[in-house]
Amino acid sequence: VSQEIFDSSKKPLQLASVKITDQISGAVKTARTSTKGKWMASLPEGNYTIHVVKSYLTDNSKKPVEATYDFVINSNGKHELEPLFIGD
């Protein structure tokens, strides 16, 4: 599974934390977006909740941005999720 994430100004959301939770087992995987805003994870079939958070530790004028959403992986192979735009 992979996805590109962008902020409200359509810039890649770099180095954001991604938490992937299996809705049945509760198992959690984590990932981080690249400098191009892309995260990737190997996941079996199932129902998942994704939580993305980007905090700006060195710039207190910027509020953290976050999003939570669900998705399903079925048996049809590689999954590229639609780009996600989050923020103000």
PDB file of C-alpha atoms in Angstrom:
ATOM      1  CA  VAL A   1       0.000   0.000   0.000  1.00  0.00           C
ATOM      2  CA  SER A   2       1.242   3.480  -0.775  1.00  0.00           C
ATOM      3  CA  GLN A   3      -0.120   7.013  -0.780  1.00  0.00           C
ATOM      4  CA  GLU A   4       1.006  10.575  -1.344  1.00  0.00           C
ATOM      5  CA  ILE A   5      -0.053  13.176   1.223  1.00  0.00           C
ATOM      6  CA  PHE A   6      -0.105  16.930   0.641  1.00  0.00           C
ATOM      7  CA  ASP A   7      -0.789  19.953   2.805  1.00  0.00           C
ATOM      8  CA  SER A   8      -3.469  22.529   2.019  1.00  0.00           C
ATOM      9  CA  SER A   9      -1.069  24.430  -0.257  1.00  0.00           C
ATOM     10  CA  LYS A  10      -0.515  21.222  -2.298  1.00  0.00           C
ATOM     11  CA  LYS A  11       3.062  20.761  -1.048  1.00  0.00           C
ATOM     12  CA  PRO A  12       4.173  17.243  -0.038  1.00  0.00           C
ATOM     13  CA  LEU A  13       3.601  16.631   3.671  1.00  0.00           C
ATOM     14  CA  GLN A  14       7.158  15.656   4.564  1.00  0.00           C
ATOM     15  CA  LEU A  15       8.100  13.379   7.456  1.00  0.00           C
ATOM     16  CA  ALA A  16       4.573  12.966   8.806  1.00  0.00           C
ATOM     17  CA  SER A  17       3.821  10.039  11.124  1.00  0.00           C
ATOM     18  CA  VAL A  18       1.446   7.397   9.755  1.00  0.00           C
ATOM     19  CA  LYS A  19      -0.239   4.895  12.109  1.00  0.00           C
ATOM     20  CA  ILE A  20      -1.998   1.952  10.432  1.00  0.00           C
ATOM     21  CA  THR A  21      -4.357  -0.055  12.645  1.00  0.00           C
ATOM     22  CA  ASP A  22      -5.974  -3.357  11.678  1.00  0.00           C
ATOM     23  CA  GLN A  23      -9.643  -2.923  12.641  1.00  0.00           C
ATOM     24  CA  ILE A  24     -10.095  -6.618  13.504  1.00  0.00           C
ATOM     25  CA  SER A  25      -6.895  -7.615  15.329  1.00  0.00           C
ATOM     26  CA  GLY A  26      -5.857  -4.167  16.591  1.00  0.00           C
ATOM     27  CA  ALA A  27      -2.336  -4.733  15.241  1.00  0.00           C
ATOM     28  CA  VAL A  28      -0.526  -1.477  14.532  1.00  0.00           C
ATOM     29  CA  LYS A  29       2.112  -0.633  11.934  1.00  0.00           C
ATOM     30  CA  THR A  30       3.821   2.697  11.601  1.00  0.00           C
ATOM     31  CA  ALA A  31       5.334   4.534   8.663  1.00  0.00           C
ATOM     32  CA  ARG A  32       6.624   7.997   7.867  1.00  0.00           C
ATOM     33  CA  THR A  33       6.125  10.050   4.739  1.00  0.00           C
ATOM     34  CA  SER A  34       9.160  10.709   2.574  1.00  0.00           C
ATOM     35  CA  THR A  35      10.396  14.134   1.508  1.00  0.00           C
ATOM     36  CA  LYS A  36       7.973  13.703  -1.412  1.00  0.00           C
ATOM     37  CA  GLY A  37       5.061  13.086   0.974  1.00  0.00           C
ATOM     38  CA  LYS A  38       4.736   9.373   0.182  1.00  0.00           C
ATOM     39  CA  TRP A  39       4.347   6.534   2.660  1.00  0.00           C
ATOM     40  CA  MET A  40       4.400   2.781   1.978  1.00  0.00           C
ATOM     41  CA  ALA A  41       3.621  -0.335   4.003  1.00  0.00           C
ATOM     42  CA  SER A  42       3.207  -4.053   3.352  1.00  0.00           C
ATOM     43  CA  LEU A  43      -0.223  -5.093   4.609  1.00  0.00           C
ATOM     44  CA  PRO A  44      -2.302  -8.248   4.221  1.00  0.00           C
ATOM     45  CA  GLU A  45      -5.962  -8.171   3.196  1.00  0.00           C
ATOM     46  CA  GLY A  46      -8.140  -6.487   5.785  1.00  0.00           C
ATOM     47  CA  ASN A  47      -9.855  -3.369   7.074  1.00  0.00           C
ATOM     48  CA  TYR A  48      -7.598  -0.597   8.335  1.00  0.00           C
ATOM     49  CA  THR A  49      -7.734   2.809   9.965  1.00  0.00           C
ATOM     50  CA  ILE A  50      -5.013   5.295   9.014  1.00  0.00           C
ATOM     51  CA  HIS A  51      -4.042   8.208  11.241  1.00  0.00           C
ATOM     52  CA  VAL A  52      -1.630  10.785   9.802  1.00  0.00           C
ATOM     53  CA  VAL A  53      -0.038  13.507  11.958  1.00  0.00           C
ATOM     54  CA  LYS A  54       2.463  16.201  11.061  1.00  0.00           C
ATOM     55  CA  SER A  55       3.830  18.307  13.921  1.00  0.00           C
ATOM     56  CA  TYR A  56       6.047  21.329  13.393  1.00  0.00           C
ATOM     57  CA  LEU A  57       8.429  21.156  16.347  1.00  0.00           C
ATOM     58  CA  THR A  58      10.693  23.977  15.173  1.00  0.00           C
ATOM     59  CA  ASP A  59       7.922  26.370  14.130  1.00  0.00           C
ATOM     60  CA  ASN A  60       5.373  27.102  16.847  1.00  0.00           C
ATOM     61  CA  SER A  61       3.378  29.321  14.473  1.00  0.00           C
ATOM     62  CA  LYS A  62       2.274  26.206  12.547  1.00  0.00           C
ATOM     63  CA  LYS A  63      -0.406  24.022  14.079  1.00  0.00           C
ATOM     64  CA  PRO A  64      -0.133  20.249  13.717  1.00  0.00           C
ATOM     65  CA  VAL A  65      -2.183  18.800  10.876  1.00  0.00           C
ATOM     66  CA  GLU A  66      -3.836  15.419  11.005  1.00  0.00           C
ATOM     67  CA  ALA A  67      -6.341  13.148   9.326  1.00  0.00           C
ATOM     68  CA  THR A  68      -7.955   9.806  10.109  1.00  0.00           C
ATOM     69  CA  TYR A  69      -9.662   7.587   7.538  1.00  0.00           C
ATOM     70  CA  ASP A  70     -10.536   3.943   6.844  1.00  0.00           C
ATOM     71  CA  PHE A  71      -9.702   1.746   3.888  1.00  0.00           C
ATOM     72  CA  VAL A  72      -9.968  -1.896   2.803  1.00  0.00           C
ATOM     73  CA  ILE A  73      -7.309  -4.073   1.192  1.00  0.00           C
ATOM     74  CA  ASN A  74      -8.666  -6.941  -0.861  1.00  0.00           C
ATOM     75  CA  SER A  75      -6.925  -9.636  -2.896  1.00  0.00           C
ATOM     76  CA  ASN A  76      -6.466  -7.730  -6.160  1.00  0.00           C
ATOM     77  CA  GLY A  77      -2.804  -6.893  -5.612  1.00  0.00           C
ATOM     78  CA  LYS A  78      -0.890  -3.642  -5.241  1.00  0.00           C
ATOM     79  CA  HIS A  79      -2.767  -0.700  -3.774  1.00  0.00           C
ATOM     80  CA  GLU A  80      -2.051   2.948  -4.495  1.00  0.00           C
ATOM     81  CA  LEU A  81      -4.450   5.049  -2.456  1.00  0.00           C
ATOM     82  CA  GLU A  82      -5.736   8.339  -3.822  1.00  0.00           C
ATOM     83  CA  PRO A  83      -3.613  11.370  -2.852  1.00  0.00           C
ATOM     84  CA  LEU A  84      -4.704  12.929   0.430  1.00  0.00           C
ATOM     85  CA  PHE A  85      -4.816  16.676   1.048  1.00  0.00           C
ATOM     86  CA  ILE A  86      -4.916  17.752   4.711  1.00  0.00           C
ATOM     87  CA  GLY A  87      -4.558  20.982   6.605  1.00  0.00           C
ATOM     88  CA  ASP A  88      -6.279  24.334   6.857  1.00  0.00           C
TER      89      ASP A  88
END
